[in-house]
Short mmCIF file of C-alpha atoms in Angstrom, two decimals:
data_model
loop_
_atom_site.label_atom_id
_atom_site.label_comp_id
_atom_site.label_asym_id
_atom_site.label_seq_id
_atom_site.Cartn_x
_atom_site.Cartn_y
_atom_site.Cartn_z
CA UNK A 1 -79.34 123.46 53.85
CA UNK A 2 -75.68 122.08 53.21
CA UNK A 3 -74.21 118.85 55.17
CA UNK A 4 -71.06 119.08 57.11
CA UNK A 5 -67.88 118.16 55.19
CA UNK A 6 -64.51 116.61 56.79
CA UNK A 7 -61.11 114.86 56.46
CA UNK A 8 -60.97 111.14 55.65
CA UNK A 9 -58.84 109.29 57.80
CA UNK A 10 -56.76 106.34 56.22
CA UNK A 11 -56.25 102.90 58.32
CA UNK A 12 -58.67 100.52 59.53
CA UNK A 13 -60.74 102.57 62.24
CA UNK A 14 -62.43 99.45 64.68
CA UNK A 15 -60.03 99.92 67.76
CA UNK A 16 -61.54 100.79 70.92
CA UNK A 17 -61.92 105.01 70.86
CA UNK A 18 -60.90 104.88 74.45
CA UNK A 19 -57.36 104.12 75.96
CA UNK A 20 -57.66 101.91 78.84
CA UNK A 21 -56.37 104.12 81.84
CA UNK A 22 -54.80 100.77 83.53
CA UNK A 23 -52.47 100.41 81.26
CA UNK A 24 -51.11 103.84 81.19
CA UNK A 25 -52.80 106.79 83.51
CA UNK A 26 -50.64 109.44 81.78
CA UNK A 27 -52.50 109.05 78.27
CA UNK A 28 -55.03 111.39 77.42
CA UNK A 29 -57.14 112.35 74.05
CA UNK A 30 -56.17 114.59 71.39
CA UNK A 31 -58.27 115.10 68.39
CA UNK A 32 -56.61 115.41 65.11
CA UNK A 33 -58.97 116.46 62.73
CA UNK A 34 -63.24 116.44 63.08
CA UNK A 35 -64.38 113.16 64.33
CA UNK A 36 -60.79 111.80 65.26
CA UNK A 37 -59.07 111.11 68.31
CA UNK A 38 -55.30 109.82 69.06
CA UNK A 39 -53.71 109.40 72.39
CA UNK A 40 -50.60 111.01 73.13
CA UNK A 41 -48.51 111.37 76.50
CA UNK A 42 -49.78 113.82 79.03
CA UNK A 43 -46.32 115.26 80.06
CA UNK A 44 -42.75 115.53 78.32
CA UNK A 45 -41.41 113.83 81.29
CA UNK A 46 -43.46 110.92 81.08
CA UNK A 47 -43.31 110.45 77.44
CA UNK A 48 -39.84 109.55 77.76
CA UNK A 49 -40.33 107.17 79.86
CA UNK A 50 -42.61 105.81 77.51
CA UNK A 51 -42.13 103.59 74.26
CA UNK A 52 -42.30 105.18 71.25
CA UNK A 53 -45.35 103.18 69.25
CA UNK A 54 -46.87 104.14 66.83
CA UNK A 55 -50.69 104.86 67.33
CA UNK A 56 -53.29 105.28 64.76
CA UNK A 57 -55.80 108.08 64.60
CA UNK A 58 -59.07 106.72 66.14
CA UNK A 59 -62.25 108.29 63.93
CA UNK A 60 -65.97 108.58 65.55
CA UNK A 61 -67.36 106.34 63.26
CA UNK A 62 -70.99 107.10 64.56
CA UNK A 63 -70.63 110.95 63.61
CA UNK A 64 -70.06 109.56 60.27
CA UNK A 65 -73.31 107.17 60.13
CA UNK A 66 -75.44 110.37 61.83
CA UNK A 67 -74.08 112.13 59.15
CA UNK A 68 -75.35 109.60 56.37
CA UNK A 69 -78.58 108.80 58.03
CA UNK A 70 -79.11 112.43 57.93
CA UNK A 71 -78.89 112.86 54.34
CA UNK A 72 -80.16 109.25 53.67
CA UNK A 73 -83.34 110.91 55.02
CA UNK A 74 -83.59 114.06 53.61
CA UNK A 75 -83.06 112.24 50.23
CA UNK A 76 -86.22 109.90 51.66
CA UNK A 77 -88.68 112.64 52.54
CA UNK A 78 -87.36 115.13 49.66
CA UNK A 79 -88.36 112.31 46.83
CA UNK A 80 -90.91 110.43 48.52
CA UNK A 81 -92.81 113.27 50.24
CA UNK A 82 -94.79 113.43 46.93
CA UNK A 83 -96.29 109.97 47.39
CA UNK A 84 -96.47 109.85 50.81
CA UNK A 85 -97.43 113.75 52.03
CA UNK A 86 -96.94 112.17 55.92
CA UNK A 87 -93.22 111.84 55.34
CA UNK A 88 -92.87 115.55 53.99
CA UNK A 89 -92.77 118.81 55.89
CA UNK A 90 -95.79 119.46 58.42
CA UNK A 91 -97.59 122.34 56.66
CA UNK A 92 -97.24 124.36 60.30
CA UNK A 93 -98.04 123.07 63.48
CA UNK A 94 -96.41 119.83 64.35
CA UNK A 95 -94.02 117.60 63.51
CA UNK A 96 -92.99 114.58 60.62
CA UNK A 97 -90.13 112.48 59.80
CA UNK A 98 -88.93 115.46 57.53
CA UNK A 99 -88.66 117.77 60.16
CA UNK A 100 -85.84 116.22 62.47
CA UNK A 101 -83.56 116.57 58.83
CA UNK A 102 -82.41 120.18 59.41
CA UNK A 103 -81.97 119.80 63.42
CA UNK A 104 -79.88 116.10 63.00
CA UNK A 105 -77.54 118.21 60.43
CA UNK A 106 -77.28 121.29 62.45
CA UNK A 107 -76.67 119.08 65.77
CA UNK A 108 -73.78 116.98 64.22
CA UNK A 109 -72.09 120.20 62.78
CA UNK A 110 -71.95 121.36 66.52
CA UNK A 111 -70.28 118.40 67.22
CA UNK A 112 -67.72 118.80 64.83
CA UNK A 113 -67.13 122.46 65.85
CA UNK A 114 -66.37 121.56 69.57
CA UNK A 115 -63.68 118.61 68.03
CA UNK A 116 -62.44 121.63 65.71
CA UNK A 117 -61.67 123.58 68.89
CA UNK A 118 -60.06 120.62 70.90
CA UNK A 119 -57.92 119.55 67.76
CA UNK A 120 -56.30 123.59 67.04
CA UNK A 121 -54.44 124.78 70.17
CA UNK A 122 -54.90 128.57 69.46
CA UNK A 123 -58.54 129.35 69.78
CA UNK A 124 -58.22 132.48 67.80
CA UNK A 125 -57.26 130.23 64.77
CA UNK A 126 -59.90 127.81 65.55
CA UNK A 127 -62.37 130.69 65.67
CA UNK A 128 -60.91 131.72 62.18
CA UNK A 129 -61.60 128.25 60.63
CA UNK A 130 -64.98 127.86 62.02
CA UNK A 131 -65.76 131.02 60.58
CA UNK A 132 -64.06 130.63 57.09
CA UNK A 133 -65.85 127.41 56.57
CA UNK A 134 -69.29 129.12 58.15
CA UNK A 135 -68.90 131.39 55.01
CA UNK A 136 -68.18 129.08 52.33
CA UNK A 137 -70.76 126.56 53.22
CA UNK A 138 -73.22 129.92 52.94
CA UNK A 139 -71.76 130.74 49.98
CA UNK A 140 -72.57 127.24 48.90
CA UNK A 141 -75.93 127.00 50.17
CA UNK A 142 -76.71 130.33 48.25
CA UNK A 143 -75.44 128.74 44.55
CA UNK A 144 -77.59 125.12 45.38
CA UNK A 145 -80.65 127.17 47.51
CA UNK A 146 -80.84 130.43 46.30
CA UNK A 147 -82.96 129.58 43.06
CA UNK A 148 -79.53 129.20 40.27
CA UNK A 149 -80.49 124.93 40.07
CA UNK A 150 -84.40 124.73 38.97
CA UNK A 151 -84.23 120.91 40.08
CA UNK A 152 -85.15 117.75 38.64
CA UNK A 153 -87.77 117.92 35.90
CA UNK A 154 -86.70 121.37 34.74
CA UNK A 155 -84.10 121.70 31.83
CA UNK A 156 -83.29 125.32 32.92
CA UNK A 157 -81.02 126.89 35.19
CA UNK A 158 -80.39 130.79 36.17
CA UNK A 159 -81.77 132.82 38.42
CA UNK A 160 -82.62 136.57 38.76
CA UNK A 161 -80.57 138.45 41.02
CA UNK A 162 -83.27 140.69 42.23
CA UNK A 163 -85.01 137.55 43.47
CA UNK A 164 -82.03 135.78 44.56
CA UNK A 165 -83.45 133.52 48.16
CA UNK A 166 -80.53 135.25 50.44
CA UNK A 167 -81.61 132.50 53.27
CA UNK A 168 -82.81 129.84 52.37
CA UNK A 169 -92.17 135.20 54.50
CA UNK A 170 -95.69 136.39 54.42
CA UNK A 171 -96.52 138.93 51.83
CA UNK A 172 -99.57 140.44 54.16
CA UNK A 173 -100.55 143.08 56.38
CA UNK A 174 -100.98 141.82 60.00
CA UNK A 175 -102.19 144.12 62.92
CA UNK A 176 -102.29 141.12 65.24
CA UNK A 177 -99.34 140.76 67.69
CA UNK A 178 -98.25 137.64 69.58
CA UNK A 179 -99.82 135.20 66.77
CA UNK A 180 -97.87 132.22 65.41
CA UNK A 181 -100.34 131.92 62.39
CA UNK A 182 -99.31 131.57 59.00
CA UNK A 183 -100.52 134.88 58.49
CA UNK A 184 -99.31 136.93 61.16
CA UNK A 185 -96.07 135.79 63.03
CA UNK A 186 -93.06 137.79 63.88
CA UNK A 187 -90.79 135.58 61.74
CA UNK A 188 -92.65 136.52 58.49
CA UNK A 189 -92.52 140.41 59.35
CA UNK A 190 -88.98 140.64 60.18
CA UNK A 191 -88.00 138.47 56.77
CA UNK A 192 -90.35 140.78 54.89
CA UNK A 193 -88.89 143.89 56.28
CA UNK A 194 -84.95 143.39 56.07
CA UNK A 195 -84.92 140.88 53.13
CA UNK A 196 -87.93 141.63 51.13
CA UNK A 197 -90.61 139.89 49.61
CA UNK A 198 -88.99 139.20 46.13
CA UNK A 199 -85.88 137.36 48.51
CA UNK A 200 -88.26 134.81 50.04
CA UNK A 201 -89.23 131.21 49.58
CA UNK A 202 -91.96 131.35 47.13
CA UNK A 203 -93.35 127.57 47.61
CA UNK A 204 -93.63 127.75 51.56
CA UNK A 205 -95.22 124.74 53.59
CA UNK A 206 -98.54 125.99 54.54
CA UNK A 207 -100.01 126.14 51.13
CA UNK A 208 -100.74 122.43 52.36
CA UNK A 209 -102.70 123.19 55.28
CA UNK A 210 -106.78 122.90 54.88
CA UNK A 211 -106.96 126.30 54.33
CA UNK A 212 -104.75 126.29 51.31
CA UNK A 213 -105.04 122.97 49.68
CA UNK A 214 -108.25 120.42 48.95
CA UNK A 215 -105.84 117.79 49.35
CA UNK A 216 -104.21 118.72 52.61
CA UNK A 217 -101.81 117.60 53.89
CA UNK A 218 -100.58 117.26 50.06
CA UNK A 219 -100.45 119.95 47.53
CA UNK A 220 -103.42 120.64 45.83
CA UNK A 221 -105.82 123.27 44.25
CA UNK A 222 -106.96 126.39 46.33
CA UNK A 223 -110.04 125.67 47.91
CA UNK A 224 -113.47 128.28 47.40
CA UNK A 225 -112.87 131.29 49.18
CA UNK A 226 -109.26 130.26 50.27
CA UNK A 227 -107.46 133.52 51.85
CA UNK A 228 -104.88 135.44 50.23
CA UNK A 229 -101.80 134.98 52.46
CA UNK A 230 -101.84 131.22 50.75
CA UNK A 231 -100.21 132.46 47.81
CA UNK A 232 -97.82 134.56 49.72
CA UNK A 233 -93.98 133.69 50.25
CA UNK A 234 -92.82 132.77 53.35
CA UNK A 235 -89.17 131.51 53.97
CA UNK A 236 -88.69 128.84 56.68
CA UNK A 237 -84.73 129.73 57.10
CA UNK A 238 -85.47 133.52 57.86
CA UNK A 239 -83.84 135.54 60.21
CA UNK A 240 -85.28 134.85 62.93
CA UNK A 241 -85.55 131.18 62.81
CA UNK A 242 -82.17 130.64 61.76
CA UNK A 243 -81.11 132.50 64.85
CA UNK A 244 -83.34 129.63 66.62
CA UNK A 245 -82.03 127.03 64.44
CA UNK A 246 -77.95 128.03 65.58
CA UNK A 247 -79.16 126.89 69.06
CA UNK A 248 -79.42 123.37 68.10
CA UNK A 249 -75.54 123.84 66.70
CA UNK A 250 -74.75 125.09 70.27
CA UNK A 251 -76.76 121.85 71.79
CA UNK A 252 -74.50 119.96 69.11
CA UNK A 253 -71.52 121.63 70.51
CA UNK A 254 -72.44 120.44 74.22
CA UNK A 255 -72.59 116.82 73.28
CA UNK A 256 -69.19 117.42 71.53
CA UNK A 257 -67.74 118.63 74.70
CA UNK A 258 -68.51 115.68 76.10
CA UNK A 259 -66.59 113.61 73.87
CA UNK A 260 -63.72 116.16 74.42
CA UNK A 261 -63.93 116.30 78.39
CA UNK A 262 -65.07 112.30 79.02
CA UNK A 263 -63.11 109.41 77.86
CA UNK A 264 -65.31 106.74 79.52
CA UNK A 265 -67.85 105.16 76.86
CA UNK A 266 -70.48 104.94 79.69
CA UNK A 267 -69.91 108.30 81.33
CA UNK A 268 -70.41 109.83 77.44
CA UNK A 269 -73.51 107.59 77.05
CA UNK A 270 -74.82 108.49 80.27
CA UNK A 271 -74.79 112.11 80.21
CA UNK A 272 -75.70 112.36 76.37
CA UNK A 273 -78.88 110.11 77.59
CA UNK A 274 -79.68 112.46 80.63
CA UNK A 275 -79.56 115.47 78.50
CA UNK A 276 -81.43 114.13 75.67
CA UNK A 277 -84.60 113.22 77.79
CA UNK A 278 -84.10 116.39 79.36
CA UNK A 279 -84.21 118.20 76.02
CA UNK A 280 -87.54 116.04 75.19
CA UNK A 281 -89.24 116.87 78.62
CA UNK A 282 -88.68 120.50 78.53
CA UNK A 283 -90.18 120.58 74.67
CA UNK A 284 -93.29 118.98 75.88
CA UNK A 285 -93.66 121.23 78.70
CA UNK A 286 -93.40 124.01 76.65
CA UNK A 287 -95.63 122.74 74.15
CA UNK A 288 -98.41 121.97 76.86
CA UNK A 289 -97.58 125.20 77.99
CA UNK A 290 -99.05 126.81 74.35
CA UNK A 291 -95.35 127.02 72.23
CA UNK A 292 -96.37 124.65 69.61
CA UNK A 293 -94.23 122.48 67.51
CA UNK A 294 -93.35 124.28 64.27
CA UNK A 295 -90.59 123.48 61.71
CA UNK A 296 -91.20 126.84 60.03
CA UNK A 297 -91.13 128.89 62.86
CA UNK A 298 -88.50 127.09 64.20
CA UNK A 299 -90.35 127.29 68.05
CA UNK A 300 -88.27 126.62 71.34
CA UNK A 301 -90.25 123.64 71.73
CA UNK A 302 -89.60 122.44 68.45
CA UNK A 303 -85.88 123.48 69.28
CA UNK A 304 -85.82 121.23 72.59
CA UNK A 305 -87.24 118.12 70.80
CA UNK A 306 -85.60 117.70 67.82
CA UNK A 307 -82.14 118.83 69.99
CA UNK A 308 -83.34 115.80 72.25
CA UNK A 309 -83.72 113.37 69.27
CA UNK A 310 -80.91 113.94 67.64
CA UNK A 311 -79.36 113.26 71.37
CA UNK A 312 -80.78 110.28 71.46
CA UNK A 313 -79.85 108.95 68.17
CA UNK A 314 -76.43 109.79 68.36
CA UNK A 315 -76.28 108.04 71.70
CA UNK A 316 -77.75 104.84 70.20
CA UNK A 317 -75.70 104.86 66.82
CA UNK A 318 -72.61 105.44 69.29
CA UNK A 319 -73.51 102.47 71.10
CA UNK A 320 -73.59 100.21 68.21
CA UNK A 321 -71.09 101.58 66.16
CA UNK A 322 -68.32 102.66 68.28
CA UNK A 323 -68.79 100.85 71.42
CA UNK A 324 -69.70 97.30 69.91
CA UNK A 325 -68.61 98.05 67.06
CA UNK A 326 -71.14 96.53 64.91
CA UNK A 327 -70.62 98.37 61.61
CA UNK A 328 -71.64 96.14 58.65
CA UNK A 329 -75.35 96.97 58.82
CA UNK A 330 -74.09 100.99 58.31
CA UNK A 331 -71.51 100.95 56.47
CA UNK A 332 -73.55 102.51 53.87
CA UNK A 333 -74.76 105.35 55.83
CA UNK A 334 -70.95 105.51 56.99
CA UNK A 335 -69.55 106.47 53.70
CA UNK A 336 -72.46 108.52 52.79
CA UNK A 337 -71.55 110.55 55.95
CA UNK A 338 -68.00 110.67 54.87
CA UNK A 339 -68.90 112.48 51.38
CA UNK A 340 -71.60 114.23 52.66
CA UNK A 341 -71.57 117.05 50.99
CA UNK A 342 -70.87 115.44 47.84
CA UNK A 343 -74.19 113.64 48.05
CA UNK A 344 -76.03 116.66 49.62
CA UNK A 345 -75.23 118.70 46.60
CA UNK A 346 -75.46 115.91 43.80
CA UNK A 347 -78.45 114.50 45.27
CA UNK A 348 -80.58 116.11 47.71
CA UNK A 349 -80.28 119.30 45.49
CA UNK A 350 -81.02 117.51 42.37
CA UNK A 351 -78.11 118.32 40.30
CA UNK A 352 -77.19 114.85 39.35
CA UNK A 353 -80.75 113.77 38.85
CA UNK A 354 -81.20 117.32 36.72
CA UNK A 355 -77.89 116.58 34.53
CA UNK A 356 -79.35 112.80 33.70
CA UNK A 357 -82.55 114.21 32.61
CA UNK A 358 -80.46 116.48 30.30
CA UNK A 359 -80.27 113.43 27.98
CA UNK A 360 -83.41 112.07 26.25
CA UNK A 361 -85.35 110.25 23.63
CA UNK A 362 -87.23 112.38 21.21
CA UNK A 363 -89.28 114.23 24.41
CA UNK A 364 -87.62 115.67 27.52
CA UNK A 365 -90.27 113.11 29.50
CA UNK A 366 -88.28 110.17 28.04
CA UNK A 367 -85.11 110.33 30.12
CA UNK A 368 -83.53 107.52 32.48
CA UNK A 369 -84.50 108.84 35.53
CA UNK A 370 -87.95 109.35 34.93
CA UNK A 371 -88.01 105.95 33.30
CA UNK A 372 -86.41 104.12 35.70
CA UNK A 373 -89.12 105.47 38.44
CA UNK A 374 -91.65 104.48 35.94
CA UNK A 375 -90.14 100.83 35.82
CA UNK A 376 -90.40 100.87 39.67
CA UNK A 377 -93.97 101.85 39.65
CA UNK A 378 -94.85 99.10 37.48
CA UNK A 379 -92.77 96.39 39.07
CA UNK A 380 -95.10 97.32 41.99
CA UNK A 381 -98.40 97.95 40.63
CA UNK A 382 -98.22 101.09 42.36
CA UNK A 383 -97.23 104.53 41.95
CA UNK A 384 -96.33 105.54 45.73
CA UNK A 385 -94.68 102.31 46.52
CA UNK A 386 -93.10 102.31 43.08
CA UNK A 387 -91.86 105.85 43.94
CA UNK A 388 -90.38 104.52 47.12
CA UNK A 389 -88.56 101.75 45.61
CA UNK A 390 -87.21 103.71 43.68
CA UNK A 391 -85.85 106.34 46.16
CA UNK A 392 -84.93 103.51 48.21
CA UNK A 393 -82.49 102.70 45.24
CA UNK A 394 -81.37 105.86 44.82
CA UNK A 395 -80.05 106.05 48.48
CA UNK A 396 -78.37 102.70 47.73
CA UNK A 397 -76.51 104.21 44.96
CA UNK A 398 -75.43 107.04 46.42
CA UNK A 399 -74.35 104.62 49.66
CA UNK A 400 -72.33 102.73 47.09
CA UNK A 401 -71.21 105.78 45.23
CA UNK A 402 -69.76 107.12 48.63
CA UNK A 403 -68.06 103.92 49.39
CA UNK A 404 -65.92 104.05 45.99
CA UNK A 405 -65.09 107.69 46.77
CA UNK A 406 -63.87 106.37 50.27
CA UNK A 407 -61.95 103.55 48.80
CA UNK A 408 -60.22 105.74 46.38
CA UNK A 409 -59.50 107.90 49.15
CA UNK A 410 -61.80 111.23 47.83
CA UNK A 411 -63.27 113.54 50.32
CA UNK A 412 -64.13 116.99 49.38
CA UNK A 413 -63.31 119.79 51.49
CA UNK A 414 -64.47 123.34 51.51
#
């Protein structure tokens, strides 16, 4: 799934985000672009009475850090998941660290939409901007996740259009109604009916379940007498699951509205905290009532819990970065967040590693990427921890690379 992109804002951004109303009660907030606010006079009459002082745009650095954290987590769980299966996506029911990445992205997209609507005075123009950007991101996602790029370790590319993955369930016949198990669920039925089996994800997460892998929760050979649905396709970003995922975006939209409507830091933190804990509570109650957590199905309980967790993470980052101005520990994440689209496409979608692997010595296995990972494994005398160290270095590299783009004033905008 692609990250949200945005414009950069020049200048130092360490001034308080909130204007003190004791100094001038006529000042209010107007968003200049996503994540950016600046104070302006409230009325024309009061404007004449105020000195014309240049006021720099103020950017919500916490949203950049949140985006950067999400991209870093995506790289971590995707590349370390093979060494630490517990960090990989849950095979079906339950949640792991990897299962929070997509909701984090959707949540911050919702916040950005709220700021877009505040920035543009005309609501139809704001809606048009959001729709056009959605279309552009969908087309980019189709290119990155539709099957054209084959990823790391495969020096090939291209996709059969008759099998392209449009949304990036189960290829079985089912008579059971109301089931949420892999063989029989409404999500898979609707996707098979509308999208067709050839256009679904061919390596679904449930092939790591006990029924489908002897190494569960890791990948492995099929166990004896494994069910036929183990080899059936299923798309975690299908039609029904995508509709549920959109609700996470609307949750983020409400948090963004709090930024727009409330200028006091304490109010924002209080409201965000109350809403976040409420969402978590509702999610756990739904799970107790029988709606299990499942990222693949994007169940209601999963949506509430991940949205609540997103809100709490945002609140913590906002307090540390934008209230306490303690930005040095998060500067790499902030840079990554300011160029999230670039990092997502090049790193999380394996375009850059695949390109580097195209240069090798005698054999495709003798390339810089695999050699670097092997070196880390030799240094740590462990395949798992060597892979972990390699991925951490990879994340640091993309943080520094994003910082270079930031210093040069380079931002990718669709």
